[in-house]
Amino acid sequence: MNIKKEIMEFSPIGVINTPHKESTKTPIQPVFAKGITGTVEIYPEYSEGLTDLEKFSHVFLIYYFNQSSKTMLKVKPYLQDELHGVFATRAPHRPNKIGISVVKLRRIEGNILYVEDVDILDGTPLLDIKPYIARFDSRSDVYSGWQDEILDDTANVRGKRDYKE
Ligand SMILES: C[S@@+](CC[C@H](N)C(=O)[O-])C[C@H]1O[C@@H](n2cnc3c(N)ncnc32)[C@H](O)[C@@H]1O
């Protein structure tokens, strides 16, 4: 098999501003960051691409984990003290440090998106935005591997990481 490895280059289309300054105090997913607000500043040269986005209640933010300094193929996820393959987790220390968060879109003013439920560190470079579309993105026939072993109470405590503004 001819496997072609290429280097790909991406430039940020904006920056994500949040109240989260410390990795270990940042909630681990939007679902554990309810009501925490942030802004996403889109660089002016891309702002035309925001046309019609304000009619969507949620968006995917796709970003670069710029504060991850290592790559691990086995990680202990935040919700469990057992090792799992990194691709079976949402950990930041992955070969390509891409993060994805579904956040609420409250409003857009010019090139600034006002968002809620952020689990992202302040100053994170934004790579892309896509609208969350229930018809495409919602599933009912779901199972979730090792995550299904974790009790909701445990997830709530460990997932919020005791965030305080
Ligand atoms: C488990 S990851 C999940 C992120 C995203 N929702 C995902 O599924 O890709 C969330 C954690 O990543 C870390 N994090 C957030 N922004 C980061 C950044 N820019 N660089 C490195 N780590 C970051 C924080 O510690 C946060 O608690």
CSV table of N, CA, C and O and ligand atoms in Angstrom, one decimal, residues 23-24 26-30 63-68 78 90-92 98-101 119-121 124 161, ligand 1:
chain,number,residue,atom,x,y,z
A,23,SER,N,-4.9,25.3,32.5
A,23,SER,CA,-5.4,24.0,31.9
A,23,SER,C,-6.1,23.1,33.0
A,23,SER,O,-7.2,22.6,32.7
A,24,THR,N,-5.5,23.0,34.1
A,24,THR,CA,-6.0,22.0,35.1
A,24,THR,C,-7.3,22.5,35.8
A,24,THR,O,-7.9,21.8,36.5
A,26,THR,N,-9.7,24.1,33.9
A,26,THR,CA,-10.7,24.3,32.8
A,26,THR,C,-11.6,23.1,32.6
A,26,THR,O,-11.1,21.9,32.6
A,27,PRO,N,-12.9,23.3,32.6
A,27,PRO,CA,-13.8,22.1,32.4
A,27,PRO,C,-13.4,21.3,31.2
A,27,PRO,O,-12.8,21.8,30.2
A,28,ILE,N,-13.7,20.0,31.2
A,28,ILE,CA,-13.1,19.1,30.2
A,28,ILE,C,-14.0,19.0,28.9
A,28,ILE,O,-13.6,18.4,27.9
A,29,GLN,N,-15.2,19.5,29.0
A,29,GLN,CA,-16.1,19.5,27.8
A,29,GLN,C,-17.1,20.6,28.0
A,29,GLN,O,-17.4,20.9,29.1
A,30,PRO,N,-17.7,21.1,26.9
A,30,PRO,CA,-18.8,22.1,27.0
A,30,PRO,C,-19.9,21.7,28.0
A,30,PRO,O,-20.5,22.5,28.7
A,63,TYR,N,-10.2,23.9,16.7
A,63,TYR,CA,-9.0,24.7,17.1
A,63,TYR,C,-7.8,23.9,17.4
A,63,TYR,O,-7.8,22.7,17.4
A,64,TYR,N,-6.7,24.7,17.6
A,64,TYR,CA,-5.4,24.1,17.8
A,64,TYR,C,-5.1,24.1,19.3
A,64,TYR,O,-5.1,25.2,19.9
A,65,PHE,N,-4.8,22.9,19.9
A,65,PHE,CA,-4.4,22.9,21.3
A,65,PHE,C,-3.0,23.5,21.4
A,65,PHE,O,-2.0,22.7,21.5
A,66,ASN,N,-2.9,24.8,21.4
A,66,ASN,CA,-1.5,25.4,21.3
A,66,ASN,C,-0.7,25.3,22.6
A,66,ASN,O,0.5,25.5,22.6
A,67,GLN,N,-1.4,24.9,23.7
A,67,GLN,CA,-0.6,24.8,24.9
A,67,GLN,C,-0.3,23.3,25.3
A,67,GLN,O,0.1,23.0,26.4
A,68,SER,N,-0.5,22.4,24.3
A,68,SER,CA,-0.1,21.0,24.5
A,68,SER,C,1.3,20.9,24.1
A,68,SER,O,1.6,21.2,22.9
A,78,TYR,N,-9.4,12.3,31.8
A,78,TYR,CA,-9.7,13.1,33.0
A,78,TYR,C,-10.8,12.4,33.8
A,78,TYR,O,-10.8,12.6,35.0
A,90,ARG,N,-10.6,12.3,24.3
A,90,ARG,CA,-10.6,13.6,23.7
A,90,ARG,C,-9.4,14.4,24.3
A,90,ARG,O,-9.5,15.6,24.3
A,91,ALA,N,-8.4,13.7,24.7
A,91,ALA,CA,-7.3,14.4,25.4
A,91,ALA,C,-6.5,15.3,24.4
A,91,ALA,O,-6.4,15.0,23.2
A,92,PRO,N,-6.0,16.4,24.9
A,92,PRO,CA,-5.3,17.4,24.0
A,92,PRO,C,-3.9,16.9,23.5
A,92,PRO,O,-3.5,17.4,22.5
A,98,ILE,N,-5.7,18.8,17.5
A,98,ILE,CA,-6.9,19.5,17.0
A,98,ILE,C,-8.0,19.2,18.1
A,98,ILE,O,-8.2,18.1,18.5
A,99,GLY,N,-8.6,20.3,18.5
A,99,GLY,CA,-9.7,20.3,19.5
A,99,GLY,C,-11.0,20.6,18.8
A,99,GLY,O,-11.0,21.4,17.8
A,100,ILE,N,-12.1,20.1,19.4
A,100,ILE,CA,-13.4,20.4,18.8
A,100,ILE,C,-14.4,20.5,19.9
A,100,ILE,O,-14.5,19.6,20.8
A,101,SER,N,-15.2,21.6,19.9
A,101,SER,CA,-16.1,21.9,21.0
A,101,SER,C,-17.4,22.4,20.4
A,101,SER,O,-17.4,23.3,19.5
A,119,ASP,N,-14.9,25.2,26.9
A,119,ASP,CA,-13.9,24.4,27.7
A,119,ASP,C,-12.5,24.6,27.1
A,119,ASP,O,-11.7,23.7,27.0
A,120,ILE,N,-12.3,25.8,26.6
A,120,ILE,CA,-11.1,26.1,25.8
A,120,ILE,C,-10.3,27.2,26.5
A,120,ILE,O,-10.8,28.1,27.1
A,121,LEU,N,-9.0,27.0,26.5
A,121,LEU,CA,-8.1,28.0,27.1
A,121,LEU,C,-8.1,29.3,26.4
A,121,LEU,O,-8.2,29.4,25.1
A,124,THR,N,-6.7,30.6,22.5
A,124,THR,CA,-6.5,29.4,21.6
A,124,THR,C,-6.8,29.8,20.1
A,124,THR,O,-7.8,30.5,19.8
A,161,ARG,N,-14.0,20.1,37.0
A,161,ARG,CA,-12.7,20.5,37.6
A,161,ARG,C,-12.8,21.7,38.5
A,161,ARG,O,-11.9,22.5,38.5
B,1,LIG,C1,-10.4,17.1,27.2
B,1,LIG,S1,-10.0,18.5,26.2
B,1,LIG,C2,-11.5,18.5,25.2
B,1,LIG,C3,-11.5,19.6,24.3
B,1,LIG,C4,-12.6,19.5,23.2
B,1,LIG,N1,-13.9,19.6,23.7
B,1,LIG,C5,-12.4,18.2,22.4
B,1,LIG,O1,-13.2,17.2,22.6
B,1,LIG,O2,-11.5,18.1,21.5
B,1,LIG,C6,-10.4,19.8,27.3
B,1,LIG,C7,-9.2,20.3,28.0
B,1,LIG,O3,-8.2,20.7,27.1
B,1,LIG,C8,-7.3,21.6,27.7
B,1,LIG,N2,-7.2,22.7,26.7
B,1,LIG,C9,-8.1,23.6,26.3
B,1,LIG,N3,-7.6,24.5,25.5
B,1,LIG,C10,-6.3,24.1,25.3
B,1,LIG,C11,-5.3,24.6,24.5
B,1,LIG,N4,-5.4,25.7,23.7
B,1,LIG,N5,-4.0,24.0,24.5
B,1,LIG,C12,-3.9,22.9,25.3
B,1,LIG,N6,-4.9,22.4,26.1
B,1,LIG,C13,-6.1,23.0,26.1
B,1,LIG,C14,-8.0,22.0,29.0
B,1,LIG,O4,-7.2,21.5,30.0
B,1,LIG,C15,-9.4,21.4,28.9
B,1,LIG,O5,-9.8,21.1,30.2
